[in-house]
Tab-separated table of C-alpha atoms in Angstrom:
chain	number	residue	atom	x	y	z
A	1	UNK	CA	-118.632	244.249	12.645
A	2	UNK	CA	-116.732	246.253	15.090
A	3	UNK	CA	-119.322	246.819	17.516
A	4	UNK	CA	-120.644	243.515	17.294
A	5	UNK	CA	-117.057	242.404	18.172
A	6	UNK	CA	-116.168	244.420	20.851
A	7	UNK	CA	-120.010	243.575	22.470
A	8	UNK	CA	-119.048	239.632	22.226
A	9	UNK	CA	-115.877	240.618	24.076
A	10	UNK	CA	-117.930	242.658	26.754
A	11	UNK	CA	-120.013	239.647	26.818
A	12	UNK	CA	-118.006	237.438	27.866
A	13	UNK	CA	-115.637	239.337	29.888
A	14	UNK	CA	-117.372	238.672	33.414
A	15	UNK	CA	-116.943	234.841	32.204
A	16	UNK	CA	-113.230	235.627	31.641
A	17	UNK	CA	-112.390	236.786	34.806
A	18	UNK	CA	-113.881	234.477	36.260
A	19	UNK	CA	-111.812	231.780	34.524
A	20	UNK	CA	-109.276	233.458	35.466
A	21	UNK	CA	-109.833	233.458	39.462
A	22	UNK	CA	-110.341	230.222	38.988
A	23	UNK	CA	-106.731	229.311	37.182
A	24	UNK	CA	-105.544	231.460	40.460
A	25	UNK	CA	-106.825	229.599	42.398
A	26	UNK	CA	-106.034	226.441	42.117
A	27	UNK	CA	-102.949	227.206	41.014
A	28	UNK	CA	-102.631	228.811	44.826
A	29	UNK	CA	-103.653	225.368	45.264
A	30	UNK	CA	-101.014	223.364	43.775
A	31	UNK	CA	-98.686	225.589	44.995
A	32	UNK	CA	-100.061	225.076	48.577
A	33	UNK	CA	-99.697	221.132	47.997
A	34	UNK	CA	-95.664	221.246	47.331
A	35	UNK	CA	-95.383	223.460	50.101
A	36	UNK	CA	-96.664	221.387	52.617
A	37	UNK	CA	-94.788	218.588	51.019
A	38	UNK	CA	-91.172	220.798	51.863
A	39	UNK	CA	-92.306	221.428	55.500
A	40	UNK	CA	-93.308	217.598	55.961
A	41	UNK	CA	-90.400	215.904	53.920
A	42	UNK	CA	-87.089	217.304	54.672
A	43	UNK	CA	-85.599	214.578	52.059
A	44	UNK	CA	-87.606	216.265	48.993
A	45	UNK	CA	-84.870	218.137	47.102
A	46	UNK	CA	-86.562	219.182	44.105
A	47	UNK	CA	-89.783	221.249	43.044
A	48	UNK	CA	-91.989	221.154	40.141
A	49	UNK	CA	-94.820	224.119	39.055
A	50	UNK	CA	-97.500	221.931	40.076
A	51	UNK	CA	-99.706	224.777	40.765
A	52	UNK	CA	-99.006	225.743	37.102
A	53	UNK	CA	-99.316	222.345	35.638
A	54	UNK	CA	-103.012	222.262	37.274
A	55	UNK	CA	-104.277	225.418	36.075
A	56	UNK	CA	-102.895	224.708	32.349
A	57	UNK	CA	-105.320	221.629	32.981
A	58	UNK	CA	-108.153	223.511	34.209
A	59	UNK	CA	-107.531	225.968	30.745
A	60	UNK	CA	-107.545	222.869	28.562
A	61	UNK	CA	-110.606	221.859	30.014
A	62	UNK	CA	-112.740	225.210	30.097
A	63	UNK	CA	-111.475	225.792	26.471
A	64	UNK	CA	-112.804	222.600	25.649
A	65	UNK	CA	-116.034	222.851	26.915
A	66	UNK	CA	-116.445	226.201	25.436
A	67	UNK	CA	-118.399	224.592	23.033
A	68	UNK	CA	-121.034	224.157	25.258
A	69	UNK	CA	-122.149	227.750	25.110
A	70	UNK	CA	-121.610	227.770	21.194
A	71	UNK	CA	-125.344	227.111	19.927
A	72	UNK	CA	-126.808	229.197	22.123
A	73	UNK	CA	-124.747	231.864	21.199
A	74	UNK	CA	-125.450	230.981	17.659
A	75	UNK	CA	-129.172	230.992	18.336
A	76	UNK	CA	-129.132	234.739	20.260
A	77	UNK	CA	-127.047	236.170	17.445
A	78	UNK	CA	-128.705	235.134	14.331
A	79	UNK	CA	-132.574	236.531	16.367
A	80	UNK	CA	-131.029	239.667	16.981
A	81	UNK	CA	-129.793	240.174	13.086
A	82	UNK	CA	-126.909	239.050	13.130
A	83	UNK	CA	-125.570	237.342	9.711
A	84	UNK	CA	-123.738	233.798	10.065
A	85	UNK	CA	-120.446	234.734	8.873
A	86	UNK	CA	-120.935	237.540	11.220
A	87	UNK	CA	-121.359	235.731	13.986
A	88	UNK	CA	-118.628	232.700	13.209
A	89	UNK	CA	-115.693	235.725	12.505
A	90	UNK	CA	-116.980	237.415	15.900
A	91	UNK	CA	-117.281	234.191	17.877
A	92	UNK	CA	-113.728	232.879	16.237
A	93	UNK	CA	-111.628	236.249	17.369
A	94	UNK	CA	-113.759	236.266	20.744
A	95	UNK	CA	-112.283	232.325	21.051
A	96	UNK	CA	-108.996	233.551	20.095
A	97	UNK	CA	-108.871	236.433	22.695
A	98	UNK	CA	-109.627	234.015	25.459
A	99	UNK	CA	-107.219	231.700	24.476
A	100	UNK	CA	-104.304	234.230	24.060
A	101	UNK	CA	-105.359	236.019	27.943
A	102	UNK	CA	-105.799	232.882	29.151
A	103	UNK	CA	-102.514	231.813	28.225
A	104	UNK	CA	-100.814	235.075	29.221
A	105	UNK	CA	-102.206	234.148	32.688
A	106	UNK	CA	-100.497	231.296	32.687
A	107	UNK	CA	-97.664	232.341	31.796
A	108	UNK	CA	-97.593	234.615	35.058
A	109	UNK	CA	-98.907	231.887	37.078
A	110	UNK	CA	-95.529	229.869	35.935
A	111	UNK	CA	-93.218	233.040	36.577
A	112	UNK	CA	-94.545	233.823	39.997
A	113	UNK	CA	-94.774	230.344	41.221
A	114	UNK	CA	-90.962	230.080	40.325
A	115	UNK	CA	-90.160	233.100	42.224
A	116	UNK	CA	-92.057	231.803	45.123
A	117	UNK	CA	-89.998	228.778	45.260
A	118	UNK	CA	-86.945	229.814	44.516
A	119	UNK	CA	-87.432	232.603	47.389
A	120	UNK	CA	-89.081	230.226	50.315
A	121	UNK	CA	-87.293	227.098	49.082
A	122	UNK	CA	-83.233	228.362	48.010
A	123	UNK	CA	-81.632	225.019	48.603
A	124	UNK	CA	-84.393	222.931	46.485
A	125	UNK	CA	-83.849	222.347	42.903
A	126	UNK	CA	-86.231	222.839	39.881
A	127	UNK	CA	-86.811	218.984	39.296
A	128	UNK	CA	-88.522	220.018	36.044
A	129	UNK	CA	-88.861	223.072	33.576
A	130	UNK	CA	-92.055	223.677	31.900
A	131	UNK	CA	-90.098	225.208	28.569
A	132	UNK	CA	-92.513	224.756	25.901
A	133	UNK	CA	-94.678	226.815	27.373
A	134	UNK	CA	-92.825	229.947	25.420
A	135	UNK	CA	-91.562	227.796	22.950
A	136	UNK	CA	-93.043	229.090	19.579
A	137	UNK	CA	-93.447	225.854	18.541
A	138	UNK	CA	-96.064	224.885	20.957
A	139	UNK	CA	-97.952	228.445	21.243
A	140	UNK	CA	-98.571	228.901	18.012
A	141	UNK	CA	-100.190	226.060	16.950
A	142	UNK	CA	-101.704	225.390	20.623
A	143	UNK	CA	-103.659	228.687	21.101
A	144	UNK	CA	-105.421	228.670	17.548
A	145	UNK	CA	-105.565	225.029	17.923
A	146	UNK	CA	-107.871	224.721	20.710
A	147	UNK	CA	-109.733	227.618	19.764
A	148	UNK	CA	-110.998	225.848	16.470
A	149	UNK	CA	-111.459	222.406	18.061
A	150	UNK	CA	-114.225	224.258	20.650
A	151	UNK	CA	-115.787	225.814	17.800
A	152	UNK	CA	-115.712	222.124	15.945
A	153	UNK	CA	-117.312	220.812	18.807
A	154	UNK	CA	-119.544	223.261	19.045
A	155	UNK	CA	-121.040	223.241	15.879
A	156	UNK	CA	-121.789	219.537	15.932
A	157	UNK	CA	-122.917	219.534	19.172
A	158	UNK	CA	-125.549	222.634	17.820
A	159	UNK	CA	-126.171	220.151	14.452
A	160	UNK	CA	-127.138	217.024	16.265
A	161	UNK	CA	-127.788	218.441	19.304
A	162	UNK	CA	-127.803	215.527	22.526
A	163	UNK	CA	-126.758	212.810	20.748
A	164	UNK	CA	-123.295	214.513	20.447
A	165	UNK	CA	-123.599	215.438	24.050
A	166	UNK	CA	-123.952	211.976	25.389
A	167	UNK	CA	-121.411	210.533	22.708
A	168	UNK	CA	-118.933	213.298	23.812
A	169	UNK	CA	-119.733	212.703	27.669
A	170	UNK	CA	-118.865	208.570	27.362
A	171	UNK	CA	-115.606	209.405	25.434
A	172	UNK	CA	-114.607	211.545	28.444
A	173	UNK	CA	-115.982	209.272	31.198
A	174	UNK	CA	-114.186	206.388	29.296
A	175	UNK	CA	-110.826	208.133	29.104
A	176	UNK	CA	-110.465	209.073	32.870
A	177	UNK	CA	-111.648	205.797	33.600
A	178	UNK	CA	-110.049	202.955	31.364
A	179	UNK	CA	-107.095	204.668	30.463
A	180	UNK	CA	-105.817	205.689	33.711
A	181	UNK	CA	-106.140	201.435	34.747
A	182	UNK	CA	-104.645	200.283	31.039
A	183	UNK	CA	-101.462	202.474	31.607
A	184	UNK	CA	-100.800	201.263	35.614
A	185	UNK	CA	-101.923	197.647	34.477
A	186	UNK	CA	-99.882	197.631	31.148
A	187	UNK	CA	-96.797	195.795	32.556
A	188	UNK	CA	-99.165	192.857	33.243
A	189	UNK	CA	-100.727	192.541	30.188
A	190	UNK	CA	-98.987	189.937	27.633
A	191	UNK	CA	-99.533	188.003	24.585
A	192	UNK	CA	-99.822	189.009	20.761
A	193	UNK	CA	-101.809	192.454	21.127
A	194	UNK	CA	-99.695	193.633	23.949
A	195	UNK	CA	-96.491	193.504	21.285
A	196	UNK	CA	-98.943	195.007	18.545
A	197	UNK	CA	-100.003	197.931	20.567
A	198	UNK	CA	-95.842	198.594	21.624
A	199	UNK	CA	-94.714	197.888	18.417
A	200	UNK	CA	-97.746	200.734	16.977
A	201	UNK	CA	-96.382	202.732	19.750
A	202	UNK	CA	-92.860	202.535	19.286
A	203	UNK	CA	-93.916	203.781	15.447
A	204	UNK	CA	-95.610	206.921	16.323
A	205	UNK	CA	-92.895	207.903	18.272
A	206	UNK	CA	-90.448	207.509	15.336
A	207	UNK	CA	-92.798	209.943	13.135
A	208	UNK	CA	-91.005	213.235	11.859
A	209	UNK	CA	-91.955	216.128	13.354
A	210	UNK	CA	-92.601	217.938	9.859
A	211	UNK	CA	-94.871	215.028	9.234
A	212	UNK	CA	-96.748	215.787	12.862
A	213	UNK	CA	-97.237	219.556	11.627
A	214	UNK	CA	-98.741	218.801	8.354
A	215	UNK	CA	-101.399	215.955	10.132
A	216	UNK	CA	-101.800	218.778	12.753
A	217	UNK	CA	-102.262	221.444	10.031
A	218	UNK	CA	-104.600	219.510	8.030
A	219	UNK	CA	-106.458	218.542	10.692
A	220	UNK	CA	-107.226	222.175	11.656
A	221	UNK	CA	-108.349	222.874	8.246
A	222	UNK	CA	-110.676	220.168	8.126
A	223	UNK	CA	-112.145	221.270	11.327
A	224	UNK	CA	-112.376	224.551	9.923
A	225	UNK	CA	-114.115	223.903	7.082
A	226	UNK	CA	-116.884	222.027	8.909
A	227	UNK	CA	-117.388	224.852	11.059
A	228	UNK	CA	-118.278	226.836	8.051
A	229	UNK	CA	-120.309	224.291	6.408
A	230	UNK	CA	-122.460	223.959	9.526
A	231	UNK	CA	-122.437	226.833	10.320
A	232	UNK	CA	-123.678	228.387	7.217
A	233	UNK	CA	-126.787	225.487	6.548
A	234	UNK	CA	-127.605	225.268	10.925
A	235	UNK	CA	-131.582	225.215	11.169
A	236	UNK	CA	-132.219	228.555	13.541
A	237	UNK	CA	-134.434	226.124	16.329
């Protein structure tokens, strides 16, 4: 179990690094962008971390479609003797390590974009702080969080195979489509399902956060245990 463990991590360490250029990147990016902005518009007075704020995107987004590389992973592991829960316990902790370096990166993405600004910039102010990103309460559900919903995706997309590719592809299409015109559009809309929809909102706003843990909890679990299920009964195609 130990070998097979740290090969999964050797595996996908090129991948890794790679993600990690890329967070880098286009966090040099974003930082670029509110630079230029400063030397352009001497009536800006305040800076965000947009360089961070992209690359948290990007590691949403990679983490996410993580699950694309879960079947065949599944596939090569189980022809080469691997046993199932073998494979789900190596593939889980492999998950988990990414998640955890990627958000270390991050987190020194945020700290050296701050000293940039705060060097080239003295007289701007910090417009906003990007706290939660060590606030336990975030992290800790956040980094395991995402890690199991790539793995849920995963193993449906491995169980019914392009169906759940092309469902999962119109959800996402839809989303950055529709929903970015229904929120600049929503002042304009009016009439009975336009109160409905602010009156719903207005409701899940005044939901506990104790309540918001145990949905979020629960939610995990379920996830979990149809990872396992599918996991254990997927056809080896």
């Amino acid at each position: 179990m130990d070998k097979q463990l740290i090969g999964s991590i050797q595996m996908h360490m090129k991948n890794m690094l790679s993600s990690f250029a890329l967070f880098v990147g286009v966090a040099c990016f974003g930082t670029l962008i509110m630079s230029i902005v400063f030397w352009t518009d001497e009536t800006e007075t305040s800076w965000i971390c947009v360089g961070t704020l992209i690359a948290l995107v990007v590691m949403i987004f990679f983490a996410v479609l993580n699950f694309l590389s879960y079947h065949q992973e599944f596939m090569l592991a189980l022809s080469m003797g691997q046993t199932r829960r073998d494979f789900l316990i190596t593939y889980a902790l492999c998950q988990m390590f990414w998640m955890i370096a990627s958000y270390v990166v991050i987190l020194l993405i945020n700290q050296m974009e701050q000293m940039y600004y705060t060097s080239m910039f003295p007289d701007k102010e910090q417009a906003i702080v990007f706290s939660f990103l060590t606030d336990w309460k975030f992290v800790t559900p956040f980094i395991p969080g995402m890690a199991v919903l790539s793995m849920f995706l995963g193993s449906l997309y491995s169980r019914f195979g392009r169906k759940f590719g092309v469902v999962i592809y119109f959800i996402w299409i839809g989303a950055c489509i529709l929903l970015p015109r229904f929120i600049n559009h929503w002042d304009e809309y009016t009439g009975p399902l336009h109160e409905e929809i602010g009156t719903f909102t207005a409701w899940i706003f005044m939901i506990p956060p104790v309540a918001w843990t145990v949905l979020a909890l629960a939610t995990v679990l379920i996830m979990a245990a149809t990872i396992i299920h599918l996991g254990m009964r997927q056809m080896v195609r």
